Tab-separated table of C-alpha atoms in Angstrom:
chain	number	residue	atom	x	y	z
A	1	UNK	CA	-68.176	72.170	-116.117
A	2	UNK	CA	-65.315	73.934	-114.320
A	3	UNK	CA	-62.939	70.977	-114.399
A	4	UNK	CA	-64.199	69.939	-117.854
A	5	UNK	CA	-63.314	73.356	-119.261
A	6	UNK	CA	-59.854	73.237	-117.731
A	7	UNK	CA	-59.352	69.726	-119.131
A	8	UNK	CA	-59.868	70.984	-122.679
A	9	UNK	CA	-63.587	70.807	-123.415
A	10	UNK	CA	-63.531	74.132	-125.260
A	11	UNK	CA	-60.721	72.881	-127.483
A	12	UNK	CA	-62.616	69.764	-128.596
A	13	UNK	CA	-66.091	71.242	-128.855
A	14	UNK	CA	-65.641	74.839	-129.919
A	15	UNK	CA	-67.951	76.782	-127.620
A	16	UNK	CA	-68.789	80.431	-128.040
A	17	UNK	CA	-69.175	82.534	-124.927
A	18	UNK	CA	-72.966	82.250	-125.075
A	19	UNK	CA	-72.819	78.479	-125.607
A	20	UNK	CA	-70.447	78.137	-122.671
A	21	UNK	CA	-72.857	80.129	-120.513
A	22	UNK	CA	-75.806	77.986	-121.545
A	23	UNK	CA	-73.872	74.763	-120.974
A	24	UNK	CA	-73.674	75.768	-117.323
A	25	UNK	CA	-77.120	77.341	-117.006
A	26	UNK	CA	-79.147	74.596	-118.704
A	27	UNK	CA	-78.516	71.985	-116.044
A	28	UNK	CA	-79.959	74.304	-113.407
A	29	UNK	CA	-82.803	75.359	-115.692
A	30	UNK	CA	-83.758	71.702	-116.084
A	31	UNK	CA	-83.549	71.282	-112.327
A	32	UNK	CA	-85.748	74.342	-111.821
A	33	UNK	CA	-88.442	73.152	-114.261
A	34	UNK	CA	-88.571	69.567	-113.050
A	35	UNK	CA	-88.188	70.087	-109.290
A	36	UNK	CA	-91.832	69.941	-108.223
A	37	UNK	CA	-92.911	67.363	-110.870
A	38	UNK	CA	-90.111	65.108	-109.649
A	39	UNK	CA	-91.458	65.334	-106.114
A	40	UNK	CA	-94.890	64.269	-107.348
A	41	UNK	CA	-93.324	61.309	-109.156
A	42	UNK	CA	-91.488	60.314	-105.986
A	43	UNK	CA	-94.724	60.286	-104.030
A	44	UNK	CA	-96.543	58.242	-106.688
A	45	UNK	CA	-93.774	55.784	-107.628
A	46	UNK	CA	-92.056	55.337	-104.282
A	47	UNK	CA	-88.476	56.153	-103.383
A	48	UNK	CA	-86.916	52.809	-104.326
A	49	UNK	CA	-88.170	52.722	-107.924
A	50	UNK	CA	-87.747	56.454	-108.538
A	51	UNK	CA	-84.262	56.748	-107.036
A	52	UNK	CA	-83.185	53.668	-108.986
A	53	UNK	CA	-84.413	55.176	-112.255
A	54	UNK	CA	-82.868	58.615	-111.770
A	55	UNK	CA	-79.537	57.194	-110.596
A	56	UNK	CA	-79.327	54.919	-113.636
A	57	UNK	CA	-80.284	57.763	-115.996
A	58	UNK	CA	-78.002	60.215	-114.172
A	59	UNK	CA	-75.018	57.882	-114.497
A	60	UNK	CA	-75.817	57.046	-118.116
A	61	UNK	CA	-76.041	60.734	-119.069
A	62	UNK	CA	-72.748	61.456	-117.296
A	63	UNK	CA	-71.081	58.635	-119.219
A	64	UNK	CA	-72.728	59.847	-122.434
A	65	UNK	CA	-71.147	63.272	-122.003
A	66	UNK	CA	-67.807	61.558	-122.565
A	67	UNK	CA	-68.901	60.800	-126.149
A	68	UNK	CA	-70.235	64.274	-126.997
A	69	UNK	CA	-69.157	65.497	-130.448
A	70	UNK	CA	-71.088	68.746	-130.930
A	71	UNK	CA	-72.613	71.645	-129.058
A	72	UNK	CA	-76.340	70.808	-129.503
A	73	UNK	CA	-75.810	67.334	-128.053
A	74	UNK	CA	-73.845	68.772	-125.136
A	75	UNK	CA	-76.576	71.301	-124.342
A	76	UNK	CA	-79.293	68.655	-124.616
A	77	UNK	CA	-77.453	66.304	-122.263
A	78	UNK	CA	-76.876	69.103	-119.757
A	79	UNK	CA	-80.580	69.959	-119.712
A	80	UNK	CA	-81.596	66.302	-119.350
A	81	UNK	CA	-79.052	65.874	-116.584
A	82	UNK	CA	-80.619	68.744	-114.668
A	83	UNK	CA	-84.079	67.222	-115.062
A	84	UNK	CA	-82.753	63.906	-113.790
A	85	UNK	CA	-80.951	65.069	-110.683
A	86	UNK	CA	-83.859	67.320	-109.679
A	87	UNK	CA	-85.480	64.383	-107.918
A	88	UNK	CA	-82.454	63.095	-106.048
A	89	UNK	CA	-82.363	65.512	-103.112
A	90	UNK	CA	-86.104	65.472	-102.339
A	91	UNK	CA	-86.118	61.707	-102.899
A	92	UNK	CA	-83.420	61.134	-100.310
A	93	UNK	CA	-85.134	63.576	-97.940
A	94	UNK	CA	-88.449	61.762	-98.338
A	95	UNK	CA	-86.822	58.373	-97.751
A	96	UNK	CA	-85.059	59.534	-94.593
A	97	UNK	CA	-88.201	61.202	-93.265
A	98	UNK	CA	-90.075	57.938	-93.882
A	99	UNK	CA	-87.672	55.876	-91.786
A	100	UNK	CA	-88.915	55.083	-88.300
A	101	UNK	CA	-85.388	55.354	-86.933
A	102	UNK	CA	-85.027	58.945	-88.145
A	103	UNK	CA	-88.424	60.577	-88.474
A	104	UNK	CA	-88.599	61.566	-84.848
A	105	UNK	CA	-85.517	63.693	-85.185
A	106	UNK	CA	-87.148	65.669	-88.083
A	107	UNK	CA	-84.401	65.984	-89.261
A	108	UNK	CA	-77.168	65.896	-100.843
A	109	UNK	CA	-65.967	63.499	-129.943
A	110	UNK	CA	-64.089	60.576	-131.042
A	111	UNK	CA	-60.379	61.110	-131.521
A	112	UNK	CA	-59.806	62.939	-128.248
A	113	UNK	CA	-56.431	64.499	-127.761
A	114	UNK	CA	-54.568	63.797	-124.494
A	115	UNK	CA	-56.596	66.316	-122.500
A	116	UNK	CA	-59.807	65.061	-124.073
A	117	UNK	CA	-59.095	61.481	-123.035
A	118	UNK	CA	-58.540	62.689	-119.476
A	119	UNK	CA	-61.851	64.560	-119.558
A	120	UNK	CA	-63.641	61.527	-120.976
A	121	UNK	CA	-62.208	59.306	-118.246
A	122	UNK	CA	-63.328	61.829	-115.626
A	123	UNK	CA	-66.880	61.678	-116.981
A	124	UNK	CA	-66.772	57.883	-117.034
A	125	UNK	CA	-65.548	57.754	-113.451
A	126	UNK	CA	-68.384	60.083	-112.454
A	127	UNK	CA	-71.070	58.164	-114.319
A	128	UNK	CA	-70.171	54.540	-113.654
A	129	UNK	CA	-70.400	54.732	-109.825
A	130	UNK	CA	-73.770	56.476	-110.122
A	131	UNK	CA	-75.085	53.631	-112.294
A	132	UNK	CA	-73.781	51.081	-109.789
A	133	UNK	CA	-75.398	53.058	-106.977
A	134	UNK	CA	-78.696	52.959	-108.859
A	135	UNK	CA	-78.504	49.172	-109.099
A	136	UNK	CA	-77.655	48.913	-105.405
A	137	UNK	CA	-80.580	51.204	-104.587
A	138	UNK	CA	-83.003	48.887	-106.371
A	139	UNK	CA	-81.593	45.790	-104.698
A	140	UNK	CA	-81.105	46.963	-101.130
A	141	UNK	CA	-82.991	50.197	-100.303
A	142	UNK	CA	-86.225	48.480	-99.276
A	143	UNK	CA	-84.254	46.102	-97.071
A	144	UNK	CA	-82.958	48.913	-94.860
A	145	UNK	CA	-85.539	48.606	-92.120
A	146	UNK	CA	-83.615	48.994	-88.892
A	147	UNK	CA	-80.021	50.248	-89.129
A	148	UNK	CA	-79.695	50.855	-85.383
A	149	UNK	CA	-77.640	47.697	-84.934
A	150	UNK	CA	-74.944	49.498	-82.972
A	151	UNK	CA	-77.381	49.792	-80.041
A	152	UNK	CA	-78.101	47.096	-77.520
A	153	UNK	CA	-81.513	45.415	-78.017
A	154	UNK	CA	-82.998	47.106	-74.946
A	155	UNK	CA	-81.658	50.527	-75.980
A	156	UNK	CA	-82.955	50.058	-79.528
A	157	UNK	CA	-86.412	49.114	-78.281
A	158	UNK	CA	-86.603	52.157	-75.989
A	159	UNK	CA	-85.512	54.511	-78.796
A	160	UNK	CA	-87.950	53.048	-81.341
A	161	UNK	CA	-90.820	53.276	-78.836
A	162	UNK	CA	-89.990	56.926	-78.166
A	163	UNK	CA	-89.844	57.683	-81.897
A	164	UNK	CA	-93.175	55.951	-82.488
A	165	UNK	CA	-94.727	58.150	-79.802
A	166	UNK	CA	-93.335	61.252	-81.545
A	167	UNK	CA	-94.649	60.132	-84.966
A	168	UNK	CA	-98.343	60.476	-84.170
A	169	UNK	CA	-100.105	61.929	-87.242
A	170	UNK	CA	-101.223	65.526	-87.096
A	171	UNK	CA	-104.707	66.732	-87.847
A	172	UNK	CA	-103.724	67.914	-91.319
A	173	UNK	CA	-102.304	64.593	-92.495
A	174	UNK	CA	-104.018	61.387	-91.326
A	175	UNK	CA	-101.856	58.343	-90.845
A	176	UNK	CA	-103.442	56.427	-93.708
A	177	UNK	CA	-102.848	59.253	-96.224
A	178	UNK	CA	-100.034	58.370	-98.634
A	179	UNK	CA	-101.108	60.280	-101.753
A	180	UNK	CA	-100.864	63.865	-102.950
A	181	UNK	CA	-103.886	66.147	-102.921
A	182	UNK	CA	-104.247	69.570	-104.489
A	183	UNK	CA	-104.585	71.047	-101.020
A	184	UNK	CA	-101.020	69.887	-100.264
A	185	UNK	CA	-99.657	71.639	-103.351
A	186	UNK	CA	-101.734	74.749	-102.648
A	187	UNK	CA	-100.627	74.895	-99.009
A	188	UNK	CA	-96.983	74.914	-100.113
A	189	UNK	CA	-97.326	77.379	-103.000
A	190	UNK	CA	-99.536	79.779	-101.040
A	191	UNK	CA	-97.262	79.994	-97.998
A	192	UNK	CA	-95.365	83.264	-97.757
A	193	UNK	CA	-92.765	81.650	-95.509
A	194	UNK	CA	-92.044	78.977	-98.127
A	195	UNK	CA	-91.446	81.719	-100.702
A	196	UNK	CA	-89.069	83.403	-98.256
A	197	UNK	CA	-87.193	80.126	-97.839
A	198	UNK	CA	-86.974	79.888	-101.647
A	199	UNK	CA	-85.692	83.472	-101.974
A	200	UNK	CA	-82.989	82.739	-99.399
A	201	UNK	CA	-82.102	79.583	-101.304
A	202	UNK	CA	-81.537	81.596	-104.505
A	203	UNK	CA	-78.589	83.394	-102.894
A	204	UNK	CA	-77.104	80.223	-101.430
A	205	UNK	CA	-77.606	78.347	-104.683
A	206	UNK	CA	-75.847	81.057	-106.689
A	207	UNK	CA	-72.774	80.635	-104.498
A	208	UNK	CA	-72.741	76.843	-104.608
A	209	UNK	CA	-73.223	76.773	-108.383
A	210	UNK	CA	-70.470	79.341	-108.876
A	211	UNK	CA	-68.174	77.203	-106.776
A	212	UNK	CA	-68.935	74.069	-108.765
A	213	UNK	CA	-68.658	75.698	-112.196
A	214	UNK	CA	-65.995	78.389	-111.836
A	215	UNK	CA	-63.842	77.865	-108.750
A	216	UNK	CA	-61.516	75.479	-110.680
A	217	UNK	CA	-60.893	78.358	-113.119
A	218	UNK	CA	-60.122	80.660	-110.193
A	219	UNK	CA	-57.668	78.121	-108.779
A	220	UNK	CA	-55.993	77.921	-112.190
A	221	UNK	CA	-55.879	81.737	-112.339
A	222	UNK	CA	-54.220	81.806	-108.928
A	223	UNK	CA	-51.404	79.671	-110.321
A	224	UNK	CA	-52.171	76.024	-109.696
A	225	UNK	CA	-52.227	73.798	-112.781
A	226	UNK	CA	-52.772	70.161	-113.694
A	227	UNK	CA	-52.961	67.900	-110.620
A	228	UNK	CA	-52.408	70.779	-108.206
A	229	UNK	CA	-55.481	72.493	-109.610
A	230	UNK	CA	-57.735	69.560	-108.756
A	231	UNK	CA	-56.075	69.112	-105.378
A	232	UNK	CA	-56.417	72.769	-104.394
A	233	UNK	CA	-60.105	72.725	-105.332
A	234	UNK	CA	-60.783	70.344	-102.431
A	235	UNK	CA	-59.922	72.272	-99.208
A	236	UNK	CA	-62.896	74.682	-99.464
A	237	UNK	CA	-65.245	71.699	-99.532
A	238	UNK	CA	-63.463	70.094	-96.573
A	239	UNK	CA	-63.785	73.275	-94.522
A	240	UNK	CA	-67.408	73.630	-95.632
A	241	UNK	CA	-68.076	70.110	-94.350
A	242	UNK	CA	-66.626	71.006	-90.948
A	243	UNK	CA	-68.604	74.256	-90.805
A	244	UNK	CA	-71.830	72.470	-91.740
A	245	UNK	CA	-71.350	69.712	-89.147
A	246	UNK	CA	-70.443	72.088	-86.334
A	247	UNK	CA	-73.205	74.507	-87.291
A	248	UNK	CA	-75.778	71.739	-87.525
A	249	UNK	CA	-74.882	70.293	-84.134
A	250	UNK	CA	-74.887	73.720	-82.514
A	251	UNK	CA	-78.187	74.740	-84.121
A	252	UNK	CA	-79.828	71.498	-82.999
A	253	UNK	CA	-78.420	71.912	-79.493
A	254	UNK	CA	-79.666	75.474	-79.048
A	255	UNK	CA	-82.647	75.300	-81.452
A	256	UNK	CA	-81.412	78.358	-83.332
A	257	UNK	CA	-81.145	77.479	-87.012
A	258	UNK	CA	-82.010	80.993	-88.170
A	259	UNK	CA	-79.458	82.694	-85.935
A	260	UNK	CA	-76.742	80.273	-87.027
A	261	UNK	CA	-77.650	80.935	-90.669
A	262	UNK	CA	-77.142	84.663	-90.125
A	263	UNK	CA	-73.672	84.006	-88.701
A	264	UNK	CA	-72.679	81.819	-91.653
A	265	UNK	CA	-74.130	84.327	-94.123
A	266	UNK	CA	-71.969	87.045	-92.562
A	267	UNK	CA	-68.898	84.799	-92.862
A	268	UNK	CA	-69.677	84.225	-96.542
A	269	UNK	CA	-70.270	87.931	-97.225
A	270	UNK	CA	-66.958	88.866	-95.597
A	271	UNK	CA	-65.193	86.067	-97.489
A	272	UNK	CA	-66.410	87.229	-100.893
A	273	UNK	CA	-65.727	90.878	-100.051
A	274	UNK	CA	-62.136	89.982	-99.144
A	275	UNK	CA	-61.789	87.953	-102.357
A	276	UNK	CA	-62.785	91.034	-104.345
A	277	UNK	CA	-60.525	93.298	-102.285
A	278	UNK	CA	-57.394	91.130	-102.521
A	279	UNK	CA	-57.741	90.175	-106.196
A	280	UNK	CA	-54.613	91.283	-108.025
A	281	UNK	CA	-52.628	91.857	-104.829
A	282	UNK	CA	-52.532	88.585	-102.893
A	283	UNK	CA	-53.584	85.327	-104.491
A	284	UNK	CA	-53.106	83.428	-101.229
A	285	UNK	CA	-55.475	85.806	-99.462
A	286	UNK	CA	-58.013	85.308	-102.265
A	287	UNK	CA	-57.802	81.539	-101.843
A	288	UNK	CA	-58.087	81.599	-98.038
A	289	UNK	CA	-60.965	84.072	-98.187
A	290	UNK	CA	-62.624	81.785	-100.716
A	291	UNK	CA	-62.461	78.905	-98.254
A	292	UNK	CA	-64.410	80.958	-95.718
A	293	UNK	CA	-66.869	82.213	-98.342
A	294	UNK	CA	-67.540	78.666	-99.503
A	295	UNK	CA	-67.817	77.301	-95.963
A	296	UNK	CA	-70.280	79.948	-94.873
A	297	UNK	CA	-72.541	79.482	-97.895
A	298	UNK	CA	-72.624	75.686	-97.747
A	299	UNK	CA	-73.208	75.640	-93.995
A	300	UNK	CA	-76.015	78.176	-94.351
A	301	UNK	CA	-77.639	76.041	-97.064
A	302	UNK	CA	-77.537	72.941	-94.874
A	303	UNK	CA	-79.156	74.822	-92.002
A	304	UNK	CA	-81.736	76.304	-94.385
A	305	UNK	CA	-82.888	72.808	-95.373
A	306	UNK	CA	-83.010	71.681	-91.749
A	307	UNK	CA	-84.950	74.791	-90.722
A	308	UNK	CA	-87.394	74.231	-93.572
A	309	UNK	CA	-88.129	70.611	-92.649
A	310	UNK	CA	-88.662	71.532	-89.009
A	311	UNK	CA	-91.320	74.089	-89.913
A	312	UNK	CA	-93.302	72.024	-92.451
A	313	UNK	CA	-95.555	69.316	-91.070
A	314	UNK	CA	-96.312	66.077	-92.873
A	315	UNK	CA	-93.999	64.040	-95.091
A	316	UNK	CA	-95.894	64.871	-98.290
A	317	UNK	CA	-95.927	68.628	-97.761
A	318	UNK	CA	-92.339	68.497	-96.540
A	319	UNK	CA	-91.212	66.741	-99.728
A	320	UNK	CA	-93.108	69.232	-101.890
A	321	UNK	CA	-91.685	72.164	-99.935
A	322	UNK	CA	-88.107	70.911	-100.259
A	323	UNK	CA	-88.560	70.347	-103.997
A	324	UNK	CA	-90.077	73.799	-104.507
A	325	UNK	CA	-87.484	75.661	-102.430
A	326	UNK	CA	-84.467	73.867	-103.893
A	327	UNK	CA	-85.934	74.004	-107.405
A	328	UNK	CA	-86.668	77.727	-107.283
A	329	UNK	CA	-83.233	78.248	-105.772
A	330	UNK	CA	-81.686	76.964	-109.006
A	331	UNK	CA	-82.453	80.387	-110.495
A	332	UNK	CA	-79.210	81.440	-108.826
A	333	UNK	CA	-77.352	78.828	-110.845
A	334	UNK	CA	-79.068	79.937	-114.051
A	335	UNK	CA	-78.059	83.603	-113.765
A	336	UNK	CA	-74.482	83.158	-112.508
A	337	UNK	CA	-72.954	82.132	-115.893
A	338	UNK	CA	-74.203	85.357	-117.475
A	339	UNK	CA	-72.624	87.491	-114.729
A	340	UNK	CA	-69.227	85.811	-114.613
A	341	UNK	CA	-66.488	87.333	-116.787
A	342	UNK	CA	-64.846	84.683	-118.988
A	343	UNK	CA	-62.444	86.899	-120.938
A	344	UNK	CA	-58.949	85.732	-121.802
A	345	UNK	CA	-57.719	87.616	-118.730
A	346	UNK	CA	-60.453	86.767	-116.229
A	347	UNK	CA	-61.715	89.381	-113.824
A	348	UNK	CA	-63.426	87.809	-110.815
A	349	UNK	CA	-64.020	91.108	-109.010
A	350	UNK	CA	-67.550	91.651	-110.340
A	351	UNK	CA	-68.762	88.118	-109.655
A	352	UNK	CA	-67.394	88.156	-106.103
A	353	UNK	CA	-69.088	91.471	-105.351
A	354	UNK	CA	-72.318	90.071	-106.818
A	355	UNK	CA	-72.106	86.937	-104.674
A	356	UNK	CA	-71.376	88.983	-101.562
A	357	UNK	CA	-74.467	91.074	-102.321
A	358	UNK	CA	-76.621	87.978	-102.841
A	359	UNK	CA	-75.486	86.480	-99.544
A	360	UNK	CA	-76.173	89.803	-97.826
A	361	UNK	CA	-79.717	89.806	-99.212
A	362	UNK	CA	-80.104	86.208	-98.039
A	363	UNK	CA	-79.027	87.314	-94.571
A	364	UNK	CA	-81.633	90.109	-94.523
A	365	UNK	CA	-84.351	87.674	-95.623
A	366	UNK	CA	-83.227	85.228	-92.936
A	367	UNK	CA	-83.611	87.935	-90.311
A	368	UNK	CA	-87.081	88.705	-91.681
A	369	UNK	CA	-88.017	85.036	-91.450
A	370	UNK	CA	-86.708	84.948	-87.890
A	371	UNK	CA	-88.905	87.898	-86.951
A	372	UNK	CA	-91.959	86.164	-88.452
A	373	UNK	CA	-91.320	82.895	-86.627
A	374	UNK	CA	-90.591	84.667	-83.340
A	375	UNK	CA	-93.817	86.686	-83.588
A	376	UNK	CA	-95.786	83.521	-84.323
A	377	UNK	CA	-94.197	81.754	-81.362
A	378	UNK	CA	-94.979	84.706	-79.107
A	379	UNK	CA	-98.581	84.769	-80.354
A	380	UNK	CA	-99.002	81.032	-79.692
A	381	UNK	CA	-97.536	81.408	-76.225
A	382	UNK	CA	-99.891	84.275	-75.377
A	383	UNK	CA	-102.872	82.252	-76.606
A	384	UNK	CA	-101.770	79.247	-74.570
A	385	UNK	CA	-101.398	81.379	-71.457
A	386	UNK	CA	-104.866	82.812	-72.043
A	387	UNK	CA	-106.348	79.334	-72.436
A	388	UNK	CA	-104.607	78.120	-69.282
A	389	UNK	CA	-105.827	81.158	-67.363
A	390	UNK	CA	-109.421	80.610	-68.496
A	391	UNK	CA	-109.190	76.947	-67.541
A	392	UNK	CA	-107.931	77.874	-64.078
A	393	UNK	CA	-110.755	80.396	-63.639
A	394	UNK	CA	-113.342	77.771	-64.582
A	395	UNK	CA	-111.804	75.282	-62.178
A	396	UNK	CA	-111.802	77.826	-59.353
A	397	UNK	CA	-115.445	78.701	-60.064
A	398	UNK	CA	-116.429	75.030	-59.930
A	399	UNK	CA	-114.641	74.587	-56.619
A	400	UNK	CA	-116.394	77.663	-55.245
A	401	UNK	CA	-119.808	76.291	-56.255
A	402	UNK	CA	-119.028	72.904	-54.751
A	403	UNK	CA	-117.851	74.515	-51.538
C-alpha cells in the first residue's frame, strides 16, 4: 500500500485515516486468521493443487484491486488477499522439505487520472505474473523430481544415497504417515518454545510490514519523488538480501542461528535508533540507517525460520509450526498502521522508536530461547554420558565375571 498511496490511491478512493489504517492491517489480519487452516489444507490437498489455487487467486485479487471503485471493496479485497497468501510460505516450505534433494539439509474506479492509471498498471503487473506462476505450478511442479543435474551421475548418486540415509523417519512420525492428527496440532500449540518463536516473529514482522507499507512514504519525505522514489526504495532490500545470505551461510557453518539472530537484532535496533535520532537533521543519515535497520530485521527473520525448522521434527509438525509462527507474527503487521503517524507533516520518530523497542524485545526473547536450547543440550549430553558410563561399567563387570 506504500507505493499505491504515493501513486494517488487516496485521491481516487477517498480514505479516512482509519480506513487507510485498516487497508494496511486487514491483509495481515486475514493472514493471521487463515495461517494454520491454510497449513491443514496444504497437507490434505497437496502442494501442487493448493499452490496453484492460491497463486491464481492471489494474482486475480491483485489484478482486481486495479478496478476498485470504493472503500468497502478495497477493504474486502485486502482481507481476502491476506487469507490467500497465508498459505504460500508454508506451502513452499512443505514442498522443499518434501524434496529428497533438500530434506537432508533441513533446511518467501473507472476513469483513473494519470496517477491512477499508473497505479492500475502497477497492480496489473503484480497480478498477471502471479497468475502465470500459478499455471506453471500446476503444469510443472510435480515434474521437479531431481534438479541436481549440475552434478555428475556418480556425485548425484552418492549425495542422494547420503540424503536417504539422513531421512530415516523418527519415532514420532512413521514413514507411512502423511495425514494430520490432533496430536500434531496439540504438540505445536502446547510447546512453549514454539510460542517463543512466535513472539520473536511478532517483532520481526512489525518491521517487515512497516517497510513494505510505509518506507516508500519515508523515501518521499526524504526528498525523492516519482521514479527516484521507487528506485531508492530498492537498496535496503538489496542489502537485506546480502545480510541474509551471509548470515545464513555463517549460521549454517558454525551452527549458531540464535547467536547470529542476536547480532542482526542489535544491528536493527541501532539502525532504528539512529533513524529516530537523525530525523530532521540529516535525511541521508536516516536513509543509510534505514538500510541497516531493514537488513538486520530481514536477516534475523530468515534465520528465525531456519532455526525453527531445525528444531521441529517431522514434515507435518514443521509445516504446522511454520504456519503458526508466521501467522501469529502477523500481529505485528496489524498493529503497526495504528502506531504510525500519517499527518500532513509526517513524524516518523515515534514509529522508529517503537520498532527499535520491538526488535530489542525480540533480541531478549532470542537470548531466552538460546538459554533454553543450551540447557536442553547440556541435559542431553549429561544423560548420554551417564548412559555410556553405565554401559562401560556393565561391560567391565561382564569381563570380570568371565575372567
